[in-house]
mmCIF file with all atom_site columns, C-alpha atoms in Angstrom:
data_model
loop_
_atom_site.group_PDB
_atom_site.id
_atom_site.type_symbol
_atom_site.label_atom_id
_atom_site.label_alt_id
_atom_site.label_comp_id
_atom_site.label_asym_id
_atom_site.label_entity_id
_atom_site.label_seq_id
_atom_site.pdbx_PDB_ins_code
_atom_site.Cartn_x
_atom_site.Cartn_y
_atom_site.Cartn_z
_atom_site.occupancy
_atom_site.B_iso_or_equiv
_atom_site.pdbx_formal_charge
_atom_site.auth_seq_id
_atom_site.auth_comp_id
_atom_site.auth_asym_id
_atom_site.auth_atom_id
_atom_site.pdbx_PDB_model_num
ATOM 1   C CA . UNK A 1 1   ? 0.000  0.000   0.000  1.00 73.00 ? 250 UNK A CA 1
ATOM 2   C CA . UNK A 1 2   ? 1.029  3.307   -0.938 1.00 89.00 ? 251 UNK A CA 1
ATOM 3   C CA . UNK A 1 3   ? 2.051  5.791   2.016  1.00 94.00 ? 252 UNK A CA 1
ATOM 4   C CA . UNK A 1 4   ? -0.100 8.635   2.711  1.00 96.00 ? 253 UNK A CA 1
ATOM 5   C CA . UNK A 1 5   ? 1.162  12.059  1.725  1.00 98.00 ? 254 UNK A CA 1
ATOM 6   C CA . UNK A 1 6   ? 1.075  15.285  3.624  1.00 98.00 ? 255 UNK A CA 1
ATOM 7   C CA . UNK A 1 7   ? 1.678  18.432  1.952  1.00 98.00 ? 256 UNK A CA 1
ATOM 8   C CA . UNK A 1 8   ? 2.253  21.546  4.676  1.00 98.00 ? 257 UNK A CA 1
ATOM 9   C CA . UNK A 1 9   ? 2.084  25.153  3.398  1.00 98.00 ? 258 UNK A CA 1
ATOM 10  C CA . UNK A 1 10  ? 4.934  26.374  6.206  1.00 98.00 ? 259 UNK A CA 1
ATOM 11  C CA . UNK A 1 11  ? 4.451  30.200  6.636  1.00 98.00 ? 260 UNK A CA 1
ATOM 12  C CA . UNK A 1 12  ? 4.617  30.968  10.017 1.00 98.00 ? 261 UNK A CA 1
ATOM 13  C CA . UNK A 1 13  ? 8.172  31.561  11.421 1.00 97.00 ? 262 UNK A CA 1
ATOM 14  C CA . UNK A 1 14  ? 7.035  31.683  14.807 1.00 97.00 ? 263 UNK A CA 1
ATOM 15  C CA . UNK A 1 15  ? 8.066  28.917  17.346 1.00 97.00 ? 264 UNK A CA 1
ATOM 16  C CA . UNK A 1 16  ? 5.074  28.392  18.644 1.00 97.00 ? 265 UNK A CA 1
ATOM 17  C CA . UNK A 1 17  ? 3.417  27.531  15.262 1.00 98.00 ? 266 UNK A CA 1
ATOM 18  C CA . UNK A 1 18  ? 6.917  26.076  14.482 1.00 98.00 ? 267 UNK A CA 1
ATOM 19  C CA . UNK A 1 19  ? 6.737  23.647  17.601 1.00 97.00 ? 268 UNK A CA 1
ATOM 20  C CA . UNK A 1 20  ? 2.848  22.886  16.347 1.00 98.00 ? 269 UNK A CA 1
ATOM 21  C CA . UNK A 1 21  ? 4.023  21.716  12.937 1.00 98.00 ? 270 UNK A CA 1
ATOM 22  C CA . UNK A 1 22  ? 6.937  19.675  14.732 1.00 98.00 ? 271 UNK A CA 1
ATOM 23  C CA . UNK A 1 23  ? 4.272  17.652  16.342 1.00 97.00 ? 272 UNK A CA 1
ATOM 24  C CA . UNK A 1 24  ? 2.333  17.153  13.215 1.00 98.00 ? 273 UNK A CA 1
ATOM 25  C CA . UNK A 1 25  ? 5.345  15.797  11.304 1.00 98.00 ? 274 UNK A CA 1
ATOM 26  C CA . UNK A 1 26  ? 5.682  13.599  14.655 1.00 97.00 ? 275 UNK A CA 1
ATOM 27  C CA . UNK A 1 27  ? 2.336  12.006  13.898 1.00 96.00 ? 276 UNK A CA 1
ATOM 28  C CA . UNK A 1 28  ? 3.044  11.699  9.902  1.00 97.00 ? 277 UNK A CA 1
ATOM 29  C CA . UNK A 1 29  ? 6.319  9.985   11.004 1.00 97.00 ? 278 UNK A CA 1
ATOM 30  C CA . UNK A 1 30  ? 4.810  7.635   13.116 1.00 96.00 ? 279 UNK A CA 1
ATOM 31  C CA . UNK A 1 31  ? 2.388  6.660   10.755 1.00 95.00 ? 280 UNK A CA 1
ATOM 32  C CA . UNK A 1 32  ? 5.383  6.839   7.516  1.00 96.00 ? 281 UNK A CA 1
ATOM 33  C CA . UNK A 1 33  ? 3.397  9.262   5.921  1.00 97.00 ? 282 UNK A CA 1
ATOM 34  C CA . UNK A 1 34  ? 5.412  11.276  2.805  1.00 98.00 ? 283 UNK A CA 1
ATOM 35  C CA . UNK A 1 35  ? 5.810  14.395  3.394  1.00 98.00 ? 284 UNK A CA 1
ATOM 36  C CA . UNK A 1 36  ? 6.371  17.564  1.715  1.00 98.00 ? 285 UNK A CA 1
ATOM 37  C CA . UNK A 1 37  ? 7.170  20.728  3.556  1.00 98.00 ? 286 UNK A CA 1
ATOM 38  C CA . UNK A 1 38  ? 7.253  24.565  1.488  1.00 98.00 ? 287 UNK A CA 1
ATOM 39  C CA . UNK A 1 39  ? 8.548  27.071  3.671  1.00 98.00 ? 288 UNK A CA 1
ATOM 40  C CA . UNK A 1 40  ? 7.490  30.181  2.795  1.00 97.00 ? 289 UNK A CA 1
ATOM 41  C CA . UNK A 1 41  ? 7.610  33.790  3.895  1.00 97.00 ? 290 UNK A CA 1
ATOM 42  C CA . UNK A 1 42  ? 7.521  34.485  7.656  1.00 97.00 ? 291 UNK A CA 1
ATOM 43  C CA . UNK A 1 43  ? 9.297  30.792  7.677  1.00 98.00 ? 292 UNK A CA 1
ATOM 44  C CA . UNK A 1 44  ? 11.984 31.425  5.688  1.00 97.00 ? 293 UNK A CA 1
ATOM 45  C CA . UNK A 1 45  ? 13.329 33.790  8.446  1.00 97.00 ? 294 UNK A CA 1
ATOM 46  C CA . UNK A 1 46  ? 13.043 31.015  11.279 1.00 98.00 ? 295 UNK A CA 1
ATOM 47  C CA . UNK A 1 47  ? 14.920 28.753  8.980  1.00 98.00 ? 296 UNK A CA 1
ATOM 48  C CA . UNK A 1 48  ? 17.878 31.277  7.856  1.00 97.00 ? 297 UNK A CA 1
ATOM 49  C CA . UNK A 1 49  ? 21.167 29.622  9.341  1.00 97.00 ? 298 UNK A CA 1
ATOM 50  C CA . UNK A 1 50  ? 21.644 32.579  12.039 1.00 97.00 ? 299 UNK A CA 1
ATOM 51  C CA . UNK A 1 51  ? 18.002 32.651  13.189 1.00 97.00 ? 300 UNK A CA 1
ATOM 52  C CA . UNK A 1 52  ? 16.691 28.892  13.827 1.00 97.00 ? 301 UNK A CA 1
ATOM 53  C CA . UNK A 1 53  ? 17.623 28.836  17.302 1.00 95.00 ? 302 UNK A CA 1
ATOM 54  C CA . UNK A 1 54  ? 17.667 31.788  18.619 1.00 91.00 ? 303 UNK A CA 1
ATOM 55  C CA . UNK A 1 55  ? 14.239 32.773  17.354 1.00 83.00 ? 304 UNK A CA 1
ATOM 56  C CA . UNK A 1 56  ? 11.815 32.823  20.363 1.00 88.00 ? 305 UNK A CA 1
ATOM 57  C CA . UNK A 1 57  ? 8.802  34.721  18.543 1.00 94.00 ? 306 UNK A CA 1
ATOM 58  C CA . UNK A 1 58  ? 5.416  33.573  19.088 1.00 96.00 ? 307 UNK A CA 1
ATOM 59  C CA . UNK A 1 59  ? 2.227  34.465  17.191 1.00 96.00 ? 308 UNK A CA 1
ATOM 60  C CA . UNK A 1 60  ? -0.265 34.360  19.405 1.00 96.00 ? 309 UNK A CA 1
ATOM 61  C CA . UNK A 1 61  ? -1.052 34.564  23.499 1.00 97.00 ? 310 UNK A CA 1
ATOM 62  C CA . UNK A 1 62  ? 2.012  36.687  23.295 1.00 96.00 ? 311 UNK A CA 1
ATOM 63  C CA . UNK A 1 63  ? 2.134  37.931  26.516 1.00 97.00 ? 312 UNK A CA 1
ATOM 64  C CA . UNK A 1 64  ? 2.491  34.418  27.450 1.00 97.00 ? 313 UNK A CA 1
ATOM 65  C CA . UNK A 1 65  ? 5.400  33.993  25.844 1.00 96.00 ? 314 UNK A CA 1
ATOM 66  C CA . UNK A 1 66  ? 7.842  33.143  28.477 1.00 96.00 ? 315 UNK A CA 1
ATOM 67  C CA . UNK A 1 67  ? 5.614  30.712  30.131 1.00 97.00 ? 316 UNK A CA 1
ATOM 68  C CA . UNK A 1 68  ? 4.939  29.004  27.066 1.00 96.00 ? 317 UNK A CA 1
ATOM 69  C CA . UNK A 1 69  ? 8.544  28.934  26.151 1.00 96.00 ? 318 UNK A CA 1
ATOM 70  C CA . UNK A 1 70  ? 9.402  27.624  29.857 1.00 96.00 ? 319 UNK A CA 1
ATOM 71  C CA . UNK A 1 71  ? 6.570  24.863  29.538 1.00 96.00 ? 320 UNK A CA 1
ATOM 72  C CA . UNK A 1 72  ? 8.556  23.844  26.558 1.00 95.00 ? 321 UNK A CA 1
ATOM 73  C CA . UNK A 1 73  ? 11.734 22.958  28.690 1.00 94.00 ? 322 UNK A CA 1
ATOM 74  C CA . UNK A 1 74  ? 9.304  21.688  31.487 1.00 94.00 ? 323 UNK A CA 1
ATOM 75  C CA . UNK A 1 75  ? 7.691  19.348  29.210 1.00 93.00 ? 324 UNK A CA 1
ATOM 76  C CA . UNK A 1 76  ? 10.957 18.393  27.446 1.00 92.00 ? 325 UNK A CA 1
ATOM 77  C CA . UNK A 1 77  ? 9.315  19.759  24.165 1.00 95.00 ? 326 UNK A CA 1
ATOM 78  C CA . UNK A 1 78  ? 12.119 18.924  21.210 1.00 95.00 ? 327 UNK A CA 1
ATOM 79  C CA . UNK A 1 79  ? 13.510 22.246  20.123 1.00 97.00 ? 328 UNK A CA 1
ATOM 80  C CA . UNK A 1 80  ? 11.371 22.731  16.350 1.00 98.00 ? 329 UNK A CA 1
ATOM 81  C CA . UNK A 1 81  ? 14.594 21.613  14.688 1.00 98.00 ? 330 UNK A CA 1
ATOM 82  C CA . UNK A 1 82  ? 15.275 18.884  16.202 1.00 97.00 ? 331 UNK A CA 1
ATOM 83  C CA . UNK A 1 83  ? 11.220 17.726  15.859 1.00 97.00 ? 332 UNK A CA 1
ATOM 84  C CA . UNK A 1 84  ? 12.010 18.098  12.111 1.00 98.00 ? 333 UNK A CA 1
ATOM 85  C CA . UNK A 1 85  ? 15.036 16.472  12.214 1.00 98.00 ? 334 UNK A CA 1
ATOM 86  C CA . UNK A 1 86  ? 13.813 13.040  13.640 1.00 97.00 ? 335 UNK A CA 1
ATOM 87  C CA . UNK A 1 87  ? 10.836 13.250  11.359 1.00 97.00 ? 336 UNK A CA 1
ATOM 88  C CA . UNK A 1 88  ? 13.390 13.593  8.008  1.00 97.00 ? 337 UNK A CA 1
ATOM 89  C CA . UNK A 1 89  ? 15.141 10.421  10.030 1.00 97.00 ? 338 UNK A CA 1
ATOM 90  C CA . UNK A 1 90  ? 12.033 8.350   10.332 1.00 96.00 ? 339 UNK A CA 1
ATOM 91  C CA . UNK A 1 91  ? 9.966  9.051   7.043  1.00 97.00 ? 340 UNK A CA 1
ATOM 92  C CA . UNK A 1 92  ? 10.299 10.370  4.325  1.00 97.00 ? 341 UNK A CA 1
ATOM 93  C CA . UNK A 1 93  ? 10.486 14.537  4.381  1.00 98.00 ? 342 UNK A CA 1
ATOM 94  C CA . UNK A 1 94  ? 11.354 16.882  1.787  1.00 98.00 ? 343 UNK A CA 1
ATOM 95  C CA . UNK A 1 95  ? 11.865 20.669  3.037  1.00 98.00 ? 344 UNK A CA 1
ATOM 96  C CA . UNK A 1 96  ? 11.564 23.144  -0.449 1.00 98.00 ? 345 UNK A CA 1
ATOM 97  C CA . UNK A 1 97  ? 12.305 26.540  0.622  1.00 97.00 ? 346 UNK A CA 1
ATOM 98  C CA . UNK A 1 98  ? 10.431 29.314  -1.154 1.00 97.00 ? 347 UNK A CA 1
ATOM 99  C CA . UNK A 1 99  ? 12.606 31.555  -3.891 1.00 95.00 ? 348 UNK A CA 1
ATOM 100 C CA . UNK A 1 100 ? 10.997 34.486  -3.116 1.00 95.00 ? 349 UNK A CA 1
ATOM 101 C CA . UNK A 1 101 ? 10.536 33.973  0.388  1.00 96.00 ? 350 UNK A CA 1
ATOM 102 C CA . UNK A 1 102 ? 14.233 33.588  0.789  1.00 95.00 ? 351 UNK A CA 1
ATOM 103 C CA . UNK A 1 103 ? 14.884 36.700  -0.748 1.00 96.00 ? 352 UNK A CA 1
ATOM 104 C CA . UNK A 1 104 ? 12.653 38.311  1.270  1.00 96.00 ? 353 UNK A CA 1
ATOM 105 C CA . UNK A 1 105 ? 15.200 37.512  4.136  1.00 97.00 ? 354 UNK A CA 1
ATOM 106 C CA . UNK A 1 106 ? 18.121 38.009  2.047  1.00 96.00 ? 355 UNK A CA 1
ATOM 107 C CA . UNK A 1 107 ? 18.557 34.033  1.458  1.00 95.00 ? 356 UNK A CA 1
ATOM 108 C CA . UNK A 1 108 ? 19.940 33.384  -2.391 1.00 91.00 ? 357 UNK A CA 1
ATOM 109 C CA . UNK A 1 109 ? 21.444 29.744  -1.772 1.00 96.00 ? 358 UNK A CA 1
ATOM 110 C CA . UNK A 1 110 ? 20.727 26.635  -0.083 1.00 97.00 ? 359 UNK A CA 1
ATOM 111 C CA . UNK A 1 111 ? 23.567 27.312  2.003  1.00 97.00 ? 360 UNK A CA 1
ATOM 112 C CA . UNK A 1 112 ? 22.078 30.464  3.420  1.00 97.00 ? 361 UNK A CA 1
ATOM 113 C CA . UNK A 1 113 ? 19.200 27.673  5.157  1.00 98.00 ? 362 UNK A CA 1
ATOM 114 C CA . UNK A 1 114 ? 19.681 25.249  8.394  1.00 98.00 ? 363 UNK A CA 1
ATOM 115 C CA . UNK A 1 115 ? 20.711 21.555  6.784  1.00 97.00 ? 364 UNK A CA 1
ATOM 116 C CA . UNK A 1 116 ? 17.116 20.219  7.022  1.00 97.00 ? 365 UNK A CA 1
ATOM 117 C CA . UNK A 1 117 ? 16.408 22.597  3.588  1.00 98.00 ? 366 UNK A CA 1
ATOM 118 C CA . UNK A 1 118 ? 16.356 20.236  0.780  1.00 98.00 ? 367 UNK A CA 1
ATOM 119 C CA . UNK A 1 119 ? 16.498 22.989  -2.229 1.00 97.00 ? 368 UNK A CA 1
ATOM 120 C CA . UNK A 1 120 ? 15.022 25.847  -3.074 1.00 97.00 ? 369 UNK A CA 1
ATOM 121 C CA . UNK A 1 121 ? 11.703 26.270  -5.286 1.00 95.00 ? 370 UNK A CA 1
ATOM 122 C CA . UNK A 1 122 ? 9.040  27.776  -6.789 1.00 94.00 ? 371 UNK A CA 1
ATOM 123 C CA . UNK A 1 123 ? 4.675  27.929  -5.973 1.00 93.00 ? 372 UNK A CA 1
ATOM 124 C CA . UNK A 1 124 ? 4.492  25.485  -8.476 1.00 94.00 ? 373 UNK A CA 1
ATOM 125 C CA . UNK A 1 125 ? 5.913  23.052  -7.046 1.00 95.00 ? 374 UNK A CA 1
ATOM 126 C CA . UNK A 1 126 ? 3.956  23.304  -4.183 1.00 96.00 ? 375 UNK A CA 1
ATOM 127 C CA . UNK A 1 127 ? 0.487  23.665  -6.321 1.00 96.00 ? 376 UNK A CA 1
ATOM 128 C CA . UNK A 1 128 ? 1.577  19.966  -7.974 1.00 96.00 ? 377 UNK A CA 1
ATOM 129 C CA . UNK A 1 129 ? 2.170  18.552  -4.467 1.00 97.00 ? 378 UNK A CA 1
ATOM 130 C CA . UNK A 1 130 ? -0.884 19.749  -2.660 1.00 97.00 ? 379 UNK A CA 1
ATOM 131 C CA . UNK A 1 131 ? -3.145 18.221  -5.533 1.00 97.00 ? 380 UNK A CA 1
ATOM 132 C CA . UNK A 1 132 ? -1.322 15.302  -5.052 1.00 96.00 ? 381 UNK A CA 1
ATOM 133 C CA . UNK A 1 133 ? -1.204 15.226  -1.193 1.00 98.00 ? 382 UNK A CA 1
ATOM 134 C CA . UNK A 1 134 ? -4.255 13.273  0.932  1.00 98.00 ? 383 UNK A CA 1
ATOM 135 C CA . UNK A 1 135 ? -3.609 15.930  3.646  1.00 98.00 ? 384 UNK A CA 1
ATOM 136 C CA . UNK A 1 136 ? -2.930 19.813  3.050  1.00 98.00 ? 385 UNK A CA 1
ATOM 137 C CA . UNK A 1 137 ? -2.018 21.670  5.886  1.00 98.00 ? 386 UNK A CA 1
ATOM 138 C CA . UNK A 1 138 ? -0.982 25.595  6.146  1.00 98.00 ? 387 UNK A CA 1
ATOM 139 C CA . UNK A 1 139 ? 0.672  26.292  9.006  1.00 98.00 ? 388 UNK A CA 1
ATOM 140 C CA . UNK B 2 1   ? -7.400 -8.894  27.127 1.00 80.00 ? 259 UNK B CA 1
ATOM 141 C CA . UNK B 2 2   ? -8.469 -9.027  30.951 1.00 83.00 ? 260 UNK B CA 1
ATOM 142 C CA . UNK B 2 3   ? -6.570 -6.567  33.029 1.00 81.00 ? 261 UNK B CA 1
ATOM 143 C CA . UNK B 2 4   ? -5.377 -9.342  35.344 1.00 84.00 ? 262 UNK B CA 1
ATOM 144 C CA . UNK B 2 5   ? -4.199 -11.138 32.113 1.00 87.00 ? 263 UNK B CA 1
ATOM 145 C CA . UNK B 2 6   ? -2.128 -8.090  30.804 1.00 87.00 ? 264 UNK B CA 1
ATOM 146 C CA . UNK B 2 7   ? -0.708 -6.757  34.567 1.00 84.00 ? 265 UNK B CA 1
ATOM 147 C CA . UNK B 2 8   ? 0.741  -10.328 34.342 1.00 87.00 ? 266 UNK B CA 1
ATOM 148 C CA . UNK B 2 9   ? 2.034  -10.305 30.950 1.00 87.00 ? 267 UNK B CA 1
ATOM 149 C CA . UNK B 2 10  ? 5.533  -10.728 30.260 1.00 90.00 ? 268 UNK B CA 1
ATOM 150 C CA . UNK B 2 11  ? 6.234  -7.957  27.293 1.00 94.00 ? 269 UNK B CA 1
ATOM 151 C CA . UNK B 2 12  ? 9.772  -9.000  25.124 1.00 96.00 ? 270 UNK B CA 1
ATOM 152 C CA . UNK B 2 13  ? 10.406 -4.903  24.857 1.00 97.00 ? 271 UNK B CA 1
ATOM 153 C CA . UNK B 2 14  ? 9.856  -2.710  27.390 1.00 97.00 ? 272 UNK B CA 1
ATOM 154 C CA . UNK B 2 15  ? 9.674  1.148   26.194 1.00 97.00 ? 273 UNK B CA 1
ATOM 155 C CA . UNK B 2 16  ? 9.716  3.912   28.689 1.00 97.00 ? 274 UNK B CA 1
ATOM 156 C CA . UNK B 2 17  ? 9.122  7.133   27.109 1.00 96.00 ? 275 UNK B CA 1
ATOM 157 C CA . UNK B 2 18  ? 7.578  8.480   30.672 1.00 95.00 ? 276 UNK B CA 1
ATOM 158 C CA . UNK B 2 19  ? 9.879  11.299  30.414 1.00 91.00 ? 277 UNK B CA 1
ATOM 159 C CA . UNK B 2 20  ? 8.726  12.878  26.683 1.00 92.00 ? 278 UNK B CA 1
ATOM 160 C CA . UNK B 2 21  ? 5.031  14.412  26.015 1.00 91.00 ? 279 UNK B CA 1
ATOM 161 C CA . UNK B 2 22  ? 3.043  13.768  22.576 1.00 92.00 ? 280 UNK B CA 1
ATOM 162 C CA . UNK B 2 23  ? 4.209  12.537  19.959 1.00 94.00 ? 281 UNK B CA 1
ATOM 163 C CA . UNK B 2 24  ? 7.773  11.643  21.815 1.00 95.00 ? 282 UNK B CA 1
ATOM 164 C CA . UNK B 2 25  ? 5.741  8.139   23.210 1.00 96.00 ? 283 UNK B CA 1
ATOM 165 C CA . UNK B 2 26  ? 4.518  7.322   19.798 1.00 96.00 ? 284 UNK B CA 1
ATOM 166 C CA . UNK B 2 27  ? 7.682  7.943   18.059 1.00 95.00 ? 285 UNK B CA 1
ATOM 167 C CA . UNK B 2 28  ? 9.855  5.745   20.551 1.00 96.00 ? 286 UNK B CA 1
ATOM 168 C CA . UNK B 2 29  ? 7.201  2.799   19.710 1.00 96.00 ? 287 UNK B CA 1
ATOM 169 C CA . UNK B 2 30  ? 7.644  3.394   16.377 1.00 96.00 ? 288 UNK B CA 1
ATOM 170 C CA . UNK B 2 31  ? 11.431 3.265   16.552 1.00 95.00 ? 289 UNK B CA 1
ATOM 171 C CA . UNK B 2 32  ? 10.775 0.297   19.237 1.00 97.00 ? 290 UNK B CA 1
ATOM 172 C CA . UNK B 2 33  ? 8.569  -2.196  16.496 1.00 96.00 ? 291 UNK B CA 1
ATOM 173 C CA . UNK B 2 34  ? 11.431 -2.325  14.068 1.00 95.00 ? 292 UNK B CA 1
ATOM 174 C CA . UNK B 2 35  ? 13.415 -4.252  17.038 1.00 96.00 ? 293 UNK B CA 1
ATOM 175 C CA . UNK B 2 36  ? 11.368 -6.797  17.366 1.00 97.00 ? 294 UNK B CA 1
ATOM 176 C CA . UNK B 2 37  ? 9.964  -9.774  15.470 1.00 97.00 ? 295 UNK B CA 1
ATOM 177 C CA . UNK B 2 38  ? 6.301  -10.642 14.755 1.00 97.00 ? 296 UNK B CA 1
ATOM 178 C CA . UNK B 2 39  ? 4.182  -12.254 17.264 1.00 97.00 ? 297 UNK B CA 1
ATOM 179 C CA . UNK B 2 40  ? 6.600  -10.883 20.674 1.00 97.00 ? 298 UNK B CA 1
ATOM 180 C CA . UNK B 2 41  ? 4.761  -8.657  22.475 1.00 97.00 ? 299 UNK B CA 1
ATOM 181 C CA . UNK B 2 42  ? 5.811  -4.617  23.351 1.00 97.00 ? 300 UNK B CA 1
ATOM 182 C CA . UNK B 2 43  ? 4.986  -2.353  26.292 1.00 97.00 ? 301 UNK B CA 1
ATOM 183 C CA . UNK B 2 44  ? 5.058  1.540   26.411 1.00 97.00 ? 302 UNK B CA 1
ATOM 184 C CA . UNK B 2 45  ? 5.115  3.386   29.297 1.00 97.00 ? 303 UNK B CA 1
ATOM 185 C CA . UNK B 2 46  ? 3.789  6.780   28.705 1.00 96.00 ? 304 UNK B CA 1
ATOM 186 C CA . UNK B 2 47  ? 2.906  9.613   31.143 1.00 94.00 ? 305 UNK B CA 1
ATOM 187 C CA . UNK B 2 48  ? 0.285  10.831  28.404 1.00 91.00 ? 306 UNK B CA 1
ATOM 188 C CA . UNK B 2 49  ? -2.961 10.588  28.455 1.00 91.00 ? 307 UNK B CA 1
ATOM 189 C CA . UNK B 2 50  ? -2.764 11.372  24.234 1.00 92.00 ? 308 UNK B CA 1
ATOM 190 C CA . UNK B 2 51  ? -0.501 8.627   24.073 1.00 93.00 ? 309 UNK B CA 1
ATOM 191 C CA . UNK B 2 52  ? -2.834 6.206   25.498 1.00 92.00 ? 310 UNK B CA 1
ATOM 192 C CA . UNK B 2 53  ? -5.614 7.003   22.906 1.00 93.00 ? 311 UNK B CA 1
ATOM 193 C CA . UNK B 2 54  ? -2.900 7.134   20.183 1.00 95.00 ? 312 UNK B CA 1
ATOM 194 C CA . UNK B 2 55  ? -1.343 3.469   20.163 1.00 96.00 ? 313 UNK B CA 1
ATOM 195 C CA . UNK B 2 56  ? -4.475 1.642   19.656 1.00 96.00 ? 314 UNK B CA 1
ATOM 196 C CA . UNK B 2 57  ? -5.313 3.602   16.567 1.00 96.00 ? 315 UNK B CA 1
ATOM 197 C CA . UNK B 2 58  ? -1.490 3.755   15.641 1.00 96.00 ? 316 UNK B CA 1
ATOM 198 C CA . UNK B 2 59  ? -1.984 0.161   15.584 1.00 97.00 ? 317 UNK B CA 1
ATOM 199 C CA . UNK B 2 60  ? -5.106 -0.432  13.855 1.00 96.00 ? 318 UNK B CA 1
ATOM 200 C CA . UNK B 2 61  ? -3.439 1.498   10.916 1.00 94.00 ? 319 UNK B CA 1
ATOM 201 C CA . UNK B 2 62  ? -0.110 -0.359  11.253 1.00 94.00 ? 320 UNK B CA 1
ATOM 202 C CA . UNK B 2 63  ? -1.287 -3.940  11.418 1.00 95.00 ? 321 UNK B CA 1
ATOM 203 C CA . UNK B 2 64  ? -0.191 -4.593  15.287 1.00 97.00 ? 322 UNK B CA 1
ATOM 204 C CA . UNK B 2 65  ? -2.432 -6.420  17.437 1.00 97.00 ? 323 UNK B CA 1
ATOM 205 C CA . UNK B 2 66  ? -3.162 -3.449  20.534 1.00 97.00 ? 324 UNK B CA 1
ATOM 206 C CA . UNK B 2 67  ? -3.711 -5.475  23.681 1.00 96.00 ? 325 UNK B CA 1
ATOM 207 C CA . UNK B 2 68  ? -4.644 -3.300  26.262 1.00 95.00 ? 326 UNK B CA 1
ATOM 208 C CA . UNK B 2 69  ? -3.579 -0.767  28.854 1.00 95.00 ? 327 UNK B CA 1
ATOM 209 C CA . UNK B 2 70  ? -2.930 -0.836  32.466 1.00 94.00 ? 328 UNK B CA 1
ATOM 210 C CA . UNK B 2 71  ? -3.073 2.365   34.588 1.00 93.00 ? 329 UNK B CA 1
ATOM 211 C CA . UNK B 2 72  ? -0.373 2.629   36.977 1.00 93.00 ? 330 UNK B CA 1
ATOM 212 C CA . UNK B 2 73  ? 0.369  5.467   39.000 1.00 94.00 ? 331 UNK B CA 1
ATOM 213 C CA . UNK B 2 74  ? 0.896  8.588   37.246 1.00 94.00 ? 332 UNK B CA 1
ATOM 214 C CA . UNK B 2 75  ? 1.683  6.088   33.763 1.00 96.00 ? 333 UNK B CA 1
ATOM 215 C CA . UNK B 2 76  ? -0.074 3.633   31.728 1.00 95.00 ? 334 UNK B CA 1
ATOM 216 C CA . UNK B 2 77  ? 1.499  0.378   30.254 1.00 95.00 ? 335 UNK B CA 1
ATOM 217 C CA . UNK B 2 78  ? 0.427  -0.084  27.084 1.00 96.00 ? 336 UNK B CA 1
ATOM 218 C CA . UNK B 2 79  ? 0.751  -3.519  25.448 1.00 97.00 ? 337 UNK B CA 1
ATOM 219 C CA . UNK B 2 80  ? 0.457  -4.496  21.846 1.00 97.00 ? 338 UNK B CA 1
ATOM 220 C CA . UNK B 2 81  ? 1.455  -7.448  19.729 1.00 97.00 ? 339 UNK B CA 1
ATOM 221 C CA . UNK B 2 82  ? 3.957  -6.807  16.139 1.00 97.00 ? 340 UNK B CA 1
#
């Protein structure tokens, strides 16, 4: 039987919404679900090689933020990356980053991106994979 | 399976993910299954109550047998069957 395929519309750089989508690609992984990941805009900050781990944004309850970060560490929540990471170990993940969102934040090359970026590429791309995908998420 | 029958049972793998919160439980089993063979029998000991809804219907998809689950204090053992 075929695997499943989950297609995730990544916009959000925010590491609450970031830690959200971790857990999601926890589930797909458990269940060896193929997934394809398009980071665009907002995202494409959050995974520039100087920002991934220091960014401690959050998009919503904001003035929460420092519980919420500290209920991360309390709850030994996986950093985002590292949530990723284990999913691209267990199933099978591709990470496209957006063109234009990386030169939004001054990204040209693959090496501007944290190692889980599989290449860069256009909304087509994504367009093909969402028709294709059982689940579409945006994020 | 009868709770006395499964607070007796004998599992072949024991995994403790008590100290991770959803999915880290789920993801340990599935790292766990690929260690052992069909037919021996795997418990997970999980501090989450997701985790204990999870596994059955993790299994269901999967093809594992689910067994049952056993509330301890402040964990469940979850059994199931590759």
């Amino acid at each position: 039987m075929a695997n499943k395929k989950l297609t995730i519309a990544l916009f959000s750089g925010s590491v609450d919404k970031l830690t959200a989508a971790g857990v999601i690609l926890g589930g797909a992984a458990a269940e060896d679900m193929d997934v394809e990941i398009f980071v665009l805009l907002q995202a494409a900050f959050a995974f520039k090689k100087e920002n991934a781990m220091t960014n401690d944004r959050v998009a919503e309850i904001t003035d929460k933020k420092d519980d919420f970060l500290a209920s991360l560490k309390r709850l030994n929540t996986p950093h985002w990356t590292e949530a990723f990471k284990t999913a691209k170990e267990m199933t099978n993940v591709n990470i496209h980053i957006c063109g234009f969102a990386g030169k939004v934040w001054h990204g040209e090359k693959l090496d501007d991106f944290i190692d889980l970026a599989d290449d860069i590429c256009g909304i087509g791309e994504y367009m093909t994979a969402a028709e294709e995908s059982d689940i579409n998420l945006f994020i | 399976m009868s709770t006395e029958e499964l607070a007796t049972m004998k599992a072949d793998k024991t995994v403790d993910a008590r100290g991770t919160s959803c999915p880290g439980p789920l993801l340990a089993a599935k790292k766990a299954i690929g260690e052992i063979q069909k037919g021996q029998v795997m418990e997970v000991l999980s501090a989450d109550e997701g985790t204990r809804r999870d596994i059955p219907k993790w299994c269901k998809k999967k093809g594992f047998e689910y067994l049952g689950t056993v509330e301890e204090s402040g964990f469940f053992k979850i059994f199931l069957r590759k």
